[in-house]
XYZ file of C-alpha atoms in Angstrom:
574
model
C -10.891 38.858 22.597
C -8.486 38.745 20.258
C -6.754 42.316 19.555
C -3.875 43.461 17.314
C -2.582 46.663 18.968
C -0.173 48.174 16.559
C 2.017 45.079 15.040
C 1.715 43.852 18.389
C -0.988 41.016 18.719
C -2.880 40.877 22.357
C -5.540 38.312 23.322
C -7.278 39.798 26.151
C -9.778 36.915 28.379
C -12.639 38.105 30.311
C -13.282 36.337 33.174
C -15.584 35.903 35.850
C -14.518 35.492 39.881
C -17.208 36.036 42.598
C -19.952 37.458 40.311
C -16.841 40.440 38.934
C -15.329 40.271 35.551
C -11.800 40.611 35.514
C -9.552 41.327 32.228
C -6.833 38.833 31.227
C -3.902 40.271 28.995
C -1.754 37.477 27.265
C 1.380 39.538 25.206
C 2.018 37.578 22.077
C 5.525 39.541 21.323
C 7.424 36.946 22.273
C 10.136 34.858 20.371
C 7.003 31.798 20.743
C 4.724 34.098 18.812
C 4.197 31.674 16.445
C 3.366 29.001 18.041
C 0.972 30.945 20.658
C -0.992 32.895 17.419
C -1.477 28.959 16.703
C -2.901 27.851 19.897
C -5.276 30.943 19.855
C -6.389 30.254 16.952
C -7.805 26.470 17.476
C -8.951 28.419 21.127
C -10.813 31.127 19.346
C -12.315 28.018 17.307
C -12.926 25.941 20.222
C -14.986 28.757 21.785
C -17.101 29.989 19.185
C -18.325 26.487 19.100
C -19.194 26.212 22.917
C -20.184 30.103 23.041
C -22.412 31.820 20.610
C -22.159 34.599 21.962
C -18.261 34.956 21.950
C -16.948 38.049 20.261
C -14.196 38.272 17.755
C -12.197 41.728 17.959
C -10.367 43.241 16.011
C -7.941 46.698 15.210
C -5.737 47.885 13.263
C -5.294 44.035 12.378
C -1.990 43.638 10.790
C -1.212 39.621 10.764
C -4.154 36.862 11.234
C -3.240 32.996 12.062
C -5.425 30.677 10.478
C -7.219 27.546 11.983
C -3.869 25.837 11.341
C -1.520 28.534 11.850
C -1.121 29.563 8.106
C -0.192 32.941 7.855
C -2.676 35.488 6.420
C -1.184 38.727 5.149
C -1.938 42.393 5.558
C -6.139 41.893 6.644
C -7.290 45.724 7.283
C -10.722 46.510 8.205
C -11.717 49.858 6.534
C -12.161 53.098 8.978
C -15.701 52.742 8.936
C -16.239 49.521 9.476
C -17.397 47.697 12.641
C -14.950 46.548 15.207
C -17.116 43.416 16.410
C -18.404 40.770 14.542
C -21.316 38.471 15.096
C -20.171 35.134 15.631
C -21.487 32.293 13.306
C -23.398 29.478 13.920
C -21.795 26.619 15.885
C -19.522 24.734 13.737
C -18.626 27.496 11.347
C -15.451 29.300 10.873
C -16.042 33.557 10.381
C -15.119 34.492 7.004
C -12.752 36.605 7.811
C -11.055 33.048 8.640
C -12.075 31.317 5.351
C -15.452 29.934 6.115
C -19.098 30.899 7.288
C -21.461 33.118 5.800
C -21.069 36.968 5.690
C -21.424 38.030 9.257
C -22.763 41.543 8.132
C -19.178 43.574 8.638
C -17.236 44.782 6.444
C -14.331 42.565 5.470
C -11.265 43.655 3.254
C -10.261 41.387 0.456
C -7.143 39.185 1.127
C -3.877 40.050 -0.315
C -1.898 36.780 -2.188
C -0.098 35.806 0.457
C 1.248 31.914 0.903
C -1.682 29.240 0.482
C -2.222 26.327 3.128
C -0.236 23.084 1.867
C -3.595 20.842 0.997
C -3.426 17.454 2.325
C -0.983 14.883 0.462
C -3.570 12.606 -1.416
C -2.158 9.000 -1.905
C -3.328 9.336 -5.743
C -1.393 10.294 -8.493
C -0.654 13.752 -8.895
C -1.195 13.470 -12.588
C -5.255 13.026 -12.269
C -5.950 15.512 -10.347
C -9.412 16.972 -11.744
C -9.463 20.573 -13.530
C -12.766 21.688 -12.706
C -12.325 24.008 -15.880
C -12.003 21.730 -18.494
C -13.858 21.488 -20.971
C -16.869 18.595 -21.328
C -16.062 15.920 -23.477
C -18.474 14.951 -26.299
C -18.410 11.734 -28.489
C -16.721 11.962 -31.921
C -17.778 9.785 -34.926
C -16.328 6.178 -35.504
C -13.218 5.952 -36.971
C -14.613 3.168 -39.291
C -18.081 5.106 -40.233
C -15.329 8.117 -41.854
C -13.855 8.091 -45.370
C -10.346 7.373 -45.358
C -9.573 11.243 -46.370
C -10.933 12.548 -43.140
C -9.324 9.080 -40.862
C -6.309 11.045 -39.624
C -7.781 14.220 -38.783
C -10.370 12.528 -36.773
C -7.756 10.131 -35.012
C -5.219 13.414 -34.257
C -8.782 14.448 -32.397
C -9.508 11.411 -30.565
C -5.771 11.329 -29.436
C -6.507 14.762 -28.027
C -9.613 13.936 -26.537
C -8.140 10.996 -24.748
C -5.450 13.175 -22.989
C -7.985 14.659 -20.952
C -7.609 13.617 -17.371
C -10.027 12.889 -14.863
C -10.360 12.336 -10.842
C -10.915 8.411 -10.181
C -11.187 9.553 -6.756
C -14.285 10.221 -7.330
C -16.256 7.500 -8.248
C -19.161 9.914 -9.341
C -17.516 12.518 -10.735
C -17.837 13.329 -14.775
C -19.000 10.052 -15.157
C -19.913 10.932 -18.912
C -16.811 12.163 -19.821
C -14.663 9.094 -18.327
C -17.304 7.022 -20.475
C -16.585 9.211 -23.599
C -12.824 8.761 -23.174
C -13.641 4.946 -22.416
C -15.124 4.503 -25.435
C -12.677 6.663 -27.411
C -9.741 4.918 -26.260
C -11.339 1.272 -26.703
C -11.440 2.636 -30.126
C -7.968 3.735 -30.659
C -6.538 0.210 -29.376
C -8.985 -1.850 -32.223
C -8.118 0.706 -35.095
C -4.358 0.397 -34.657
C -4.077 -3.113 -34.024
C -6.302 -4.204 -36.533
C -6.359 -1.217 -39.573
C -3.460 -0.999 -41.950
C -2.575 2.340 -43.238
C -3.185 4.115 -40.142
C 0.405 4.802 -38.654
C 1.615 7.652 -40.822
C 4.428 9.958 -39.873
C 2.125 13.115 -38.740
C 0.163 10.982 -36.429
C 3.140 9.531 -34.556
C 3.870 13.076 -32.079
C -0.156 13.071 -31.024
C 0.393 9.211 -30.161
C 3.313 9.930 -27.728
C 1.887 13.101 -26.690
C -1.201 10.820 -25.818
C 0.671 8.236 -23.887
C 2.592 10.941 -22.298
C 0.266 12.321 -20.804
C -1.525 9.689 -19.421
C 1.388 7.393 -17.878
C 3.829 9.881 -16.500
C 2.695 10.900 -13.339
C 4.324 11.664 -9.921
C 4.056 8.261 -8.232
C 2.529 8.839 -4.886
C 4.732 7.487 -1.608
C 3.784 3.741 0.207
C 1.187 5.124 3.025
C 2.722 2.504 4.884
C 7.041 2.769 4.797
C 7.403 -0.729 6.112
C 5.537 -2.195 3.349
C 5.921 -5.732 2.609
C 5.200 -7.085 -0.685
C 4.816 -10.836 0.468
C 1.799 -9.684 3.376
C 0.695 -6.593 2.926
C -1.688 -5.274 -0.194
C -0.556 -2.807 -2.712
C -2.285 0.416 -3.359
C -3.961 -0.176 -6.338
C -3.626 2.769 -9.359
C -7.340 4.659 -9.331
C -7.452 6.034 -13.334
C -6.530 2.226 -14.013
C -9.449 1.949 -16.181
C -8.104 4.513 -18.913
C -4.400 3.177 -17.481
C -4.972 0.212 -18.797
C -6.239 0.903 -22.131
C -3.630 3.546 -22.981
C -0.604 0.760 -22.021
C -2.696 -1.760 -24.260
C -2.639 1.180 -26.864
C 0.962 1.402 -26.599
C 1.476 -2.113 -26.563
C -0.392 -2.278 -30.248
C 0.962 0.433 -31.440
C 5.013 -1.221 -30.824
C 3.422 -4.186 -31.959
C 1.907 -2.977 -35.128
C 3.109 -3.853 -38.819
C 3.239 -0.023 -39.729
C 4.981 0.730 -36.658
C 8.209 2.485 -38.040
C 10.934 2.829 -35.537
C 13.058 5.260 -37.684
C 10.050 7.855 -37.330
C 9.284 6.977 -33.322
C 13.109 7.237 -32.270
C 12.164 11.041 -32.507
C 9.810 10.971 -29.681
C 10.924 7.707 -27.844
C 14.090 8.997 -27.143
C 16.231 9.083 -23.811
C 14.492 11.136 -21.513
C 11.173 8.971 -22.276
C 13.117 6.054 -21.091
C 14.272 7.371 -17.968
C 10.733 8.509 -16.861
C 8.954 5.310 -18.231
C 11.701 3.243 -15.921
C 10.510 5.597 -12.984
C 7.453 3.961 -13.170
C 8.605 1.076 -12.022
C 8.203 1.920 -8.708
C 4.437 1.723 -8.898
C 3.256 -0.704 -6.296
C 0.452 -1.664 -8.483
C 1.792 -4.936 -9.912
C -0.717 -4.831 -13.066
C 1.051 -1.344 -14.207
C 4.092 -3.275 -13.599
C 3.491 -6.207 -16.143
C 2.326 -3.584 -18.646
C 5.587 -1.636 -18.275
C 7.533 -5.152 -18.365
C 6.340 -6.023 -21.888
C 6.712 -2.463 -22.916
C 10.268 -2.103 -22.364
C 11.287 -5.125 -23.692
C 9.393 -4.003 -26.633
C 11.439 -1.001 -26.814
C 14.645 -2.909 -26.088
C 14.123 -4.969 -29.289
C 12.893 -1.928 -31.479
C 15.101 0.961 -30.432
C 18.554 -0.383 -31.059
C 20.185 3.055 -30.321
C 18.595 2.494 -26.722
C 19.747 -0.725 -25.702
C 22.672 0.556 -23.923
C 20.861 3.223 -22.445
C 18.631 1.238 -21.075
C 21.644 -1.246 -19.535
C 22.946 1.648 -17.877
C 20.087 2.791 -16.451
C 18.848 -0.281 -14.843
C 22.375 -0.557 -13.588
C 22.286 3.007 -12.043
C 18.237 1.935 -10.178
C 19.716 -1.405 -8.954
C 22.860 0.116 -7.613
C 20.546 2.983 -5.868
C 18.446 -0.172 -4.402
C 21.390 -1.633 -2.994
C 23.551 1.062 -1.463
C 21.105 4.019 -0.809
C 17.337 3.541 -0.638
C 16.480 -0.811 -0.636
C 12.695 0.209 -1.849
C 12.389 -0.146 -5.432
C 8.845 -2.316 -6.515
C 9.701 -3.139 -10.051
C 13.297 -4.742 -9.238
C 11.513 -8.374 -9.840
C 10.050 -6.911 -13.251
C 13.518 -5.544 -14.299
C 15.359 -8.624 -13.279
C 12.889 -10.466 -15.656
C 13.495 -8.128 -18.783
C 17.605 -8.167 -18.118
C 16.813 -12.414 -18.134
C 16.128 -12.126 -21.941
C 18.087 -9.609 -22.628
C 21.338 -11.740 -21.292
C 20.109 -14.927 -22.941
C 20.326 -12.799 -26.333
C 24.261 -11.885 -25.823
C 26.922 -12.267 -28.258
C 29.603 -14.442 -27.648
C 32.479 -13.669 -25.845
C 31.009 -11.339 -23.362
C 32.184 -7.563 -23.446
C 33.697 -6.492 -20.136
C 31.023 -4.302 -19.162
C 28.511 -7.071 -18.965
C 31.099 -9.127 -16.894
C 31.289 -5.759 -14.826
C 27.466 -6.226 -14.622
C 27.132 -9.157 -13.258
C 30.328 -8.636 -10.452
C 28.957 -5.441 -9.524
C 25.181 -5.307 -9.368
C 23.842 -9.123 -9.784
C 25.809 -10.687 -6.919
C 25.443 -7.813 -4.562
C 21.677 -7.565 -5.390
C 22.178 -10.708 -3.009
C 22.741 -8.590 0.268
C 19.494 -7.268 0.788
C 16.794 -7.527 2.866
C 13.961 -8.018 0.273
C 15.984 -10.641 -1.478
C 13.079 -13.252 -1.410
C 10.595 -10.770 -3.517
C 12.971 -10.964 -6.562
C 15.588 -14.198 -6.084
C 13.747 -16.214 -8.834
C 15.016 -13.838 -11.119
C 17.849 -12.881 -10.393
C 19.038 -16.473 -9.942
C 18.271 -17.071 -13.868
C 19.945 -13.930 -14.960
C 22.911 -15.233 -12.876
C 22.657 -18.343 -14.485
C 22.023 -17.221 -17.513
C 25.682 -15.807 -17.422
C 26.742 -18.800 -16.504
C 25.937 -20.633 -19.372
C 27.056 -17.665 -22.039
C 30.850 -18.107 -20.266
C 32.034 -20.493 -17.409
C 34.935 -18.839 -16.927
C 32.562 -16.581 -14.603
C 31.644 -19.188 -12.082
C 34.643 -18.802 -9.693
C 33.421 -15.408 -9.561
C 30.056 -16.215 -8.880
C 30.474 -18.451 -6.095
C 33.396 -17.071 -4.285
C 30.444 -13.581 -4.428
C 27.696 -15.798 -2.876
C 29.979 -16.919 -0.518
C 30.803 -13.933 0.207
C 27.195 -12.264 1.153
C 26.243 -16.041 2.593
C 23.735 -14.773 5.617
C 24.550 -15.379 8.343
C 21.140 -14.686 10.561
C 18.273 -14.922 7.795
C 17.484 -18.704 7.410
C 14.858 -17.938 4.832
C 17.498 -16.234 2.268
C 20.249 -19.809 3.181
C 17.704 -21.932 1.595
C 17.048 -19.726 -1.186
C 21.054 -19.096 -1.693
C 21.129 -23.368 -1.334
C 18.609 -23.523 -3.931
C 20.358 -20.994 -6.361
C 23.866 -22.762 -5.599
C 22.304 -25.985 -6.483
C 20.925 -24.039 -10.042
C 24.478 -22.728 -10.430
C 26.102 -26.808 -9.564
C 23.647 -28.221 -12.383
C 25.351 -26.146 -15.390
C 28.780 -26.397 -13.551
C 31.883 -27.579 -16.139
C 34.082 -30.075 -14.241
C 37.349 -27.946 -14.826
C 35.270 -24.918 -12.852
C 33.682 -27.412 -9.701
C 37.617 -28.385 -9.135
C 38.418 -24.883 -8.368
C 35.861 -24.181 -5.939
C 34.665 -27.849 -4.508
C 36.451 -27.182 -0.942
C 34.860 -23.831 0.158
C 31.926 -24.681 -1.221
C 31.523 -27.831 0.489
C 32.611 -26.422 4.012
C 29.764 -24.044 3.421
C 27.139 -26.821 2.421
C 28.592 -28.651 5.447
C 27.916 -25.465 7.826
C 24.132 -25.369 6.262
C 23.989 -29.294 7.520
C 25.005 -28.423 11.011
C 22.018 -25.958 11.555
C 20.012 -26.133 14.008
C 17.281 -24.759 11.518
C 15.960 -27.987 10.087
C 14.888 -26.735 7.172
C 18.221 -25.135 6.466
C 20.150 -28.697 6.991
C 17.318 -30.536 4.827
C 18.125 -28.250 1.668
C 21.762 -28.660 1.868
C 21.238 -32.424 2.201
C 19.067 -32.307 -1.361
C 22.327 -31.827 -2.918
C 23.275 -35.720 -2.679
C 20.168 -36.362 -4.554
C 21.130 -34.284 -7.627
C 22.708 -37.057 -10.041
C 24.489 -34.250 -11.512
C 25.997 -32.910 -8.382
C 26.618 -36.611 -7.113
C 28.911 -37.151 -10.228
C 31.468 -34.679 -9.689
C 31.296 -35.613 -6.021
C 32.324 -38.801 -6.759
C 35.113 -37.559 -9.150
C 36.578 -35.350 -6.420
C 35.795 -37.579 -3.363
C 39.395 -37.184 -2.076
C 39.122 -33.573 -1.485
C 34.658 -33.694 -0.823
C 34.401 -35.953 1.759
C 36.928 -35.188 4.153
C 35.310 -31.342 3.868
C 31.911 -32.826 5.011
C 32.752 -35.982 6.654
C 33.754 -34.662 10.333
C 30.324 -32.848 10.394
C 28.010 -35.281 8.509
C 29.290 -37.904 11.579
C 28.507 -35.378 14.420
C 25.638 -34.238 13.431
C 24.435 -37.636 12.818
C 24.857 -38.456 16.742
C 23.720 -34.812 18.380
C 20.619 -33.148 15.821
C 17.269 -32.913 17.383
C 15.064 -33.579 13.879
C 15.407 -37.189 13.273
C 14.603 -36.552 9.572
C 17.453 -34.934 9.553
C 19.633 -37.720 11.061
C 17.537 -40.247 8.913
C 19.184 -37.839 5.452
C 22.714 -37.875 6.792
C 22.659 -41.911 7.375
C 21.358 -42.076 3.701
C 24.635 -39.447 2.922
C 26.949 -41.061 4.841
C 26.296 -44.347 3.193
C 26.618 -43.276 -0.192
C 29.991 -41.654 0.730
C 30.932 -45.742 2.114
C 29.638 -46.995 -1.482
C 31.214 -44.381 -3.547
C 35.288 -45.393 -1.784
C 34.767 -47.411 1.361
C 38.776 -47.400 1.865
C 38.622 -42.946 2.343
C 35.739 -43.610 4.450
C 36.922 -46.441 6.571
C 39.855 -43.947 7.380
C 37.988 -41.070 7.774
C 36.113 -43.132 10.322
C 39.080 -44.008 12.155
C 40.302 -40.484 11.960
C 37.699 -38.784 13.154
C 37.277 -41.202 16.236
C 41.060 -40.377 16.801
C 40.616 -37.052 16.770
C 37.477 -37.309 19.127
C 39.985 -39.038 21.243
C 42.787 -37.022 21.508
C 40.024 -34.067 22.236
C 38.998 -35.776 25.172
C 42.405 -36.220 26.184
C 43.054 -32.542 25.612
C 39.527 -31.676 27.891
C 40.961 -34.100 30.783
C 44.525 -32.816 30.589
C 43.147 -28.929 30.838
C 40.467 -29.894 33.477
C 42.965 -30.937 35.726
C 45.333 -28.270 34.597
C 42.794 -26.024 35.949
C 41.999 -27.664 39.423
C 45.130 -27.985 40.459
C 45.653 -24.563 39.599
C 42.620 -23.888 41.964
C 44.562 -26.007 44.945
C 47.000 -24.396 44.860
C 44.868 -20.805 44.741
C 43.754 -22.164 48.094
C 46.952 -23.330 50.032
C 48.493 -19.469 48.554
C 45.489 -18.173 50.463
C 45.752 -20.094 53.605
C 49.548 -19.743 53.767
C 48.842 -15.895 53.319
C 46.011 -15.692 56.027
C 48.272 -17.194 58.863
C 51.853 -14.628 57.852
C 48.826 -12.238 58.560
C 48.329 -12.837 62.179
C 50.205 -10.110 64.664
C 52.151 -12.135 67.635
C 49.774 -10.722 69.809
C 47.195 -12.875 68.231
C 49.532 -16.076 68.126
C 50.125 -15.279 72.442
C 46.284 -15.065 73.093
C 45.681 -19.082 73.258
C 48.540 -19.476 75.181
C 47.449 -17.158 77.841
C 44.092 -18.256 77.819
C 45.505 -21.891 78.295
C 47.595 -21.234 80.871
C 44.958 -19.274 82.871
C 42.741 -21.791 82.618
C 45.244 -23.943 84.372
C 46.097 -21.886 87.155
C-alpha cells in the first residue's frame, strides 16, 4: 500500500512468512525521497500488472509521483470518498495516475501543476499538428476569376497555404495536405507565368507565407557522430509542401514584377539570419533550394550583401573554433565562390581579412574532405583577383599541413597543385624552397598514395616550367630524398615515378645533377664514417665500463678474504 500520512509519504508491504502476514513500513522522508517516490511508482505499476487484486491506498494524499516520477500537485480525495480503489485491468494505469477507466471512486480534479516533458520527436518543431485547426476546403482557380477579384483570392490562398500539417503521419488530414498541394502548385504557375500579379499589398502575405512554412526549429542529428560521406541524412517529412513553397520563392525572386524596393521591407536582416540557420538541415535537397535562394538574394538585395559576408564569416568561424558541425558549410562555400569571382578590383582589406582568417583555417578541420572542392576554388578564386595573396596562402597551408590524416595530404597536394597552375613567376620565387621540402616530405611517405600525388606535380607542364627556371634552388630541396627513396620504398610504382623524376631533373641541367650525385654520395659517406667513429666511441666506452667494474670488485675484497687461499693451500700441504 501506498499511504501519505500527513506530508509524510509511507509505502507499507504486506507480506506473507509461514502462512502469517506481516506489515512492512518503508519511510519515504528521506533526503532520497525523490528518487524512492520514483521507484514506487514503476513498483506500484509493476504489481498491478502481476496482481489484480492489489490495492491502491490512499489519505490525506498531499504529493503523487507519476509513472515517471513527474510530480503531481495537491491530489485530495473528498471526505466522503472511498479510501480504496479497485485496481484496473492488467496493463492499465488508475486514473488517478493518468490512464484507465473510472474505477468507481471519487477522484478530485488535478490542479496545473508542471506537465511531463513529451518525448523529443526528430521532426521539425514547426509541423507539429493543431488538432484544432480548422479543415481546409478548395478555393476557385486563380485563372477561372476576373482580374478584379485575382488578389483577394491569392491573399486567401497564401493564407490557406500557411496551414501546417503532421507528415508524421502518413494518414493524417490527408485532404487537407491535398488541398494545400494543390493550392500551392497553383501559386508557383500563377507567379511564374502571370504578369500583373506582384503588386505591393500582396508582397507581406507572400513572406508571411514563406515564413511560416521554412522557419522551423531544426531538429538535432539522432546520431552525434554523423558522417556525411557513410551515413544517410534524415530526410525533411513536410518536404512535399517544403518543396513547393522554396520553388514558390524561387519564382517569385525570379519574377519580372518582382520589385526589390517593395520586398527589402520584409526581406530584411533578421530574415537573413534565420534563412542562413537553415543551413544546418541535413537534408541536402533543402540545402540546394536554400543555395539558389541566397544567391538570389545576394544579387537582388544590395543593402544585404555585406550582411550576408559577415554572417557567413561569423557561422564559419563558429565551425572552426567552437562547434565543427555545420551541414551547409559545402553549400555556403559554393555561394561565397561566385560571390568572390564578382569582386572589384583591388580587393578591400576586409576580403583579404576573409580569406587569412576564415578560408585557410577552414583547412584545420576534421570534416575537411565534405567541403575542400569548394573551398579550394574560393581560395583560388582569390588568387586570381590579386597574386600578391599567394605567399599568404601557401605559407597558411603550410602551416595547417596534417600531419596524421593522409586523406586531407592528398587533398591539400591536389589544392597546392590548383594554387601552382595560376602561380605568377615573381610569387613561385618567393615560396619554391618550403614548398618543395614539403612536396619532398609527401614523396618520402610511406603512404603510397600520398608519395604518388606529390610525384603528379612533375607531370604538370606548368609546374615543370618554373621548375626548370629555378632548378638551382628546386632540385637540391628534393634531390637528397628523391635518391633515397628511390633505393629504400616498398611500392615499386613509386620507385618506377621517382626514376622517371630523377631523370628529368638529369635532362633539365645534367652538370647540378652530376654534383648533386656526387654530393649526396659524399655525404652518405661521411655519415657512415660518423656511425663507425660513434660505434666505436661507444664500445670502448663499454670496455672500459667493465675493467672500472672489475678493478672495483677486487679493492672490495677484506684481507681476510685475500688470506683464505693461502691457508687453504698451505693446509693442504701439510
Amino acid at each position: 500500500m501506498l499511504l501519505w500520512e500527513g506530508a509524510v509519504p509511507v509505502f507499507r508491504v504486506w507480506v506473507r512468512v509461514g502462512g502469517k502476514r506481516r506489515l512492512k513500513h518503508l519511510d519515504l522522508s528521506s533526503p532520497t525521497q525523490s528518487l524512492l517516490e520514483e521507484l514506487i511508482g514503476s513498483l506500484c505499476f509493476f504489481c498491478w500488472s502481476l496482481c489484480p487484486d492489489f490495492i491502491f491506498k490512499r489519505s490525506r494524499v498531499r504529493t503523487l509521483t507519476g509513472l515517471f516520477g513527474t510530480p503531481r500537485k495537491d491530489l485530495r480525495p473528498e471526505p466522503s470518498s472511498s479510501l480504496l480503489c479497485l485496481p484496473p485491468r492488467p496493463g492499465q494505469l488508475p486514473k488517478a495516475l493518468g490512464g484507465g477507466p473510472d474505477c468507481g471512486c471519487v477522484h478530485p480534479p488535478l490542479q496545473d501543476g508542471p506537465k511531463a516533458r513529451p518525448r523529443r520527436s526528430h521532426s521539425s518543431s514547426q509541423f507539429r499538428y493543431q488538432s484544432n485547426q480548422q479543415e481546409l476546403t478548395p478555393l476557385p482557380l486563380l485563372k477561372d476569376v476576373p482580374a478584379s477579384e485575382l488578389h483577394e483570392l491569392l491573399s486567401r490562398k497564401l493564407a490557406q497555404c500557411g496551414v501546417m500539417f503532421d507528415f508524421l503521419d502518413c494518414v493524417a488530414d490527408l485532404k487537407g495536405k491535398e488541398v494545400k498541394r494543390a493550392a500551392l502548385n497553383e501559386l508557383v504557375e500563377c507567379v511564374g507565368s502571370t504578369r500583373g500579379v506582384l503588386i505591393e499589398p500582396v508582397y507581406p502575405d507572400i513572406i508571411r507565407m514563406i515564413s511560416v512554412n521554412i522557419f522551423r526549429t531544426l531538429p538535432p542529428s539522432e546520431n552525434p557522430e554523423f558522417d556525411p560521406e557513410e551515413d544517410e541524412p534524415n530526410l525533411e517529412p513536410s518536404w512535399p509542401h517544403l518543396q513547393l513553397v522554396y520553388e514558390f520563392f524561387l519564382r517569385f525572386l525570379e519574377s519580372p514584377d518582382f520589385q526589390p524596393s517593395v520586398a527589402k521591407r520584409y526581406v530584411d536582416q533578421k530574415f537573413v539570419l534565420m534563412l542562413l540557420e537553415l543551413f544546418d538541415s541535413e537534408d541536402p535537397r533543402e540545402r540546394e533550394y536554400l543555395k539558389t535562394i541566397l544567391h538570389r538574394v545576394y544579387g537582388k538585395f544590395l543593402g544585404l550583401r555585406a550582411y550576408i559576408r559577415k554572417q557567413c564569416s561569423h557561422i564559419f568561424l563558429r565551425f572552426i573554433y567552437e562547434f565543427e558541425h555545420f551541414n551547409g558549410v559545402a553549400e555556403l562555400l559554393e555561394i561565397l565562390g561566385s560571390i568572390i569571382n564578382g569582386f572589384a578590383l583591388p580587393l578591400k582589406t576586409e576580403h583579404k581579412q576573409f580569406l587569412v582568417r576564415v578560408l585557410i583555417p577552414l583547412h584545420s578541420v576534421k570534416s575537411l574532405s565534405v567541403f575542400h572542392a569548394q573551398l579550394a576554388y574560393c581560395v583560388v578564386q582569390f588568387l586570381e583577383k590579386d597574386a600578391t595573396l599567394t605567399e599568404h596562402v601557401i605559407r597558411g597551408l603550410l602551416k595547417y599541413w596534417p600531419k596524421t590524416c593522409t586523406q586531407k595530404e592528398v587533398m591539400f597536394l591536389g589544392e597546392m597543385e590548383e594554387i601552382l597552375d595560376v602561380i605568377e613567376p615573381s610569387q613561385f620565387v618567393k615560396i619554391q624552397e618550403p614548398l618543395f621540402k614539403q612536396v619532398a616530405r609527401c614523396v618520402s611517405s610511406p603512404h603510397f598514395q600520398v608519395a604518388e600525388r606529390a610525384l603528379y606535380f612533375w607531370n604538370n607542364e606548368y609546374i615543370l616550367s618554373l621548375i626548370e627556371d629555378n632548378c638551382h634552388t628546386v632540385l637540391p630541396a628534393v634531390f637528397g630524398t628523391l635518391y633515397q627513396v628511390s633505393k629504400e620504398h616498398w611500392n615499386q610504382t613509386i620507385v618506377s615515378l621517382i626514376y622517371n623524376v630523377l631523370k628529368t631533373f638529369m635532362e633539365m641541367n645534367g652538370k647540378l645533377f652530376d654534383e648533386l650525385t656526387a654530393s649526396y654520395k659524399l655525404e652518405k659517406q661521411q655519415e657512415q664514417q660518423k656511425a663507425r667513429e660513434r660505434q666505436e666511441l661507444w664500445q670502448g666506452l663499454e670496455e672500459l665500463r667493465l675493467r672500472r667494474l672489475q678493478g672495483t670488485q677486487g679493492a672490495k675484497e677484506t684481507p681476510l678474504q685475500r688470506l683464505t687461499p693461502q691457508v687453504a693451500t698451505s693446509g693442504g700441504q701439510s
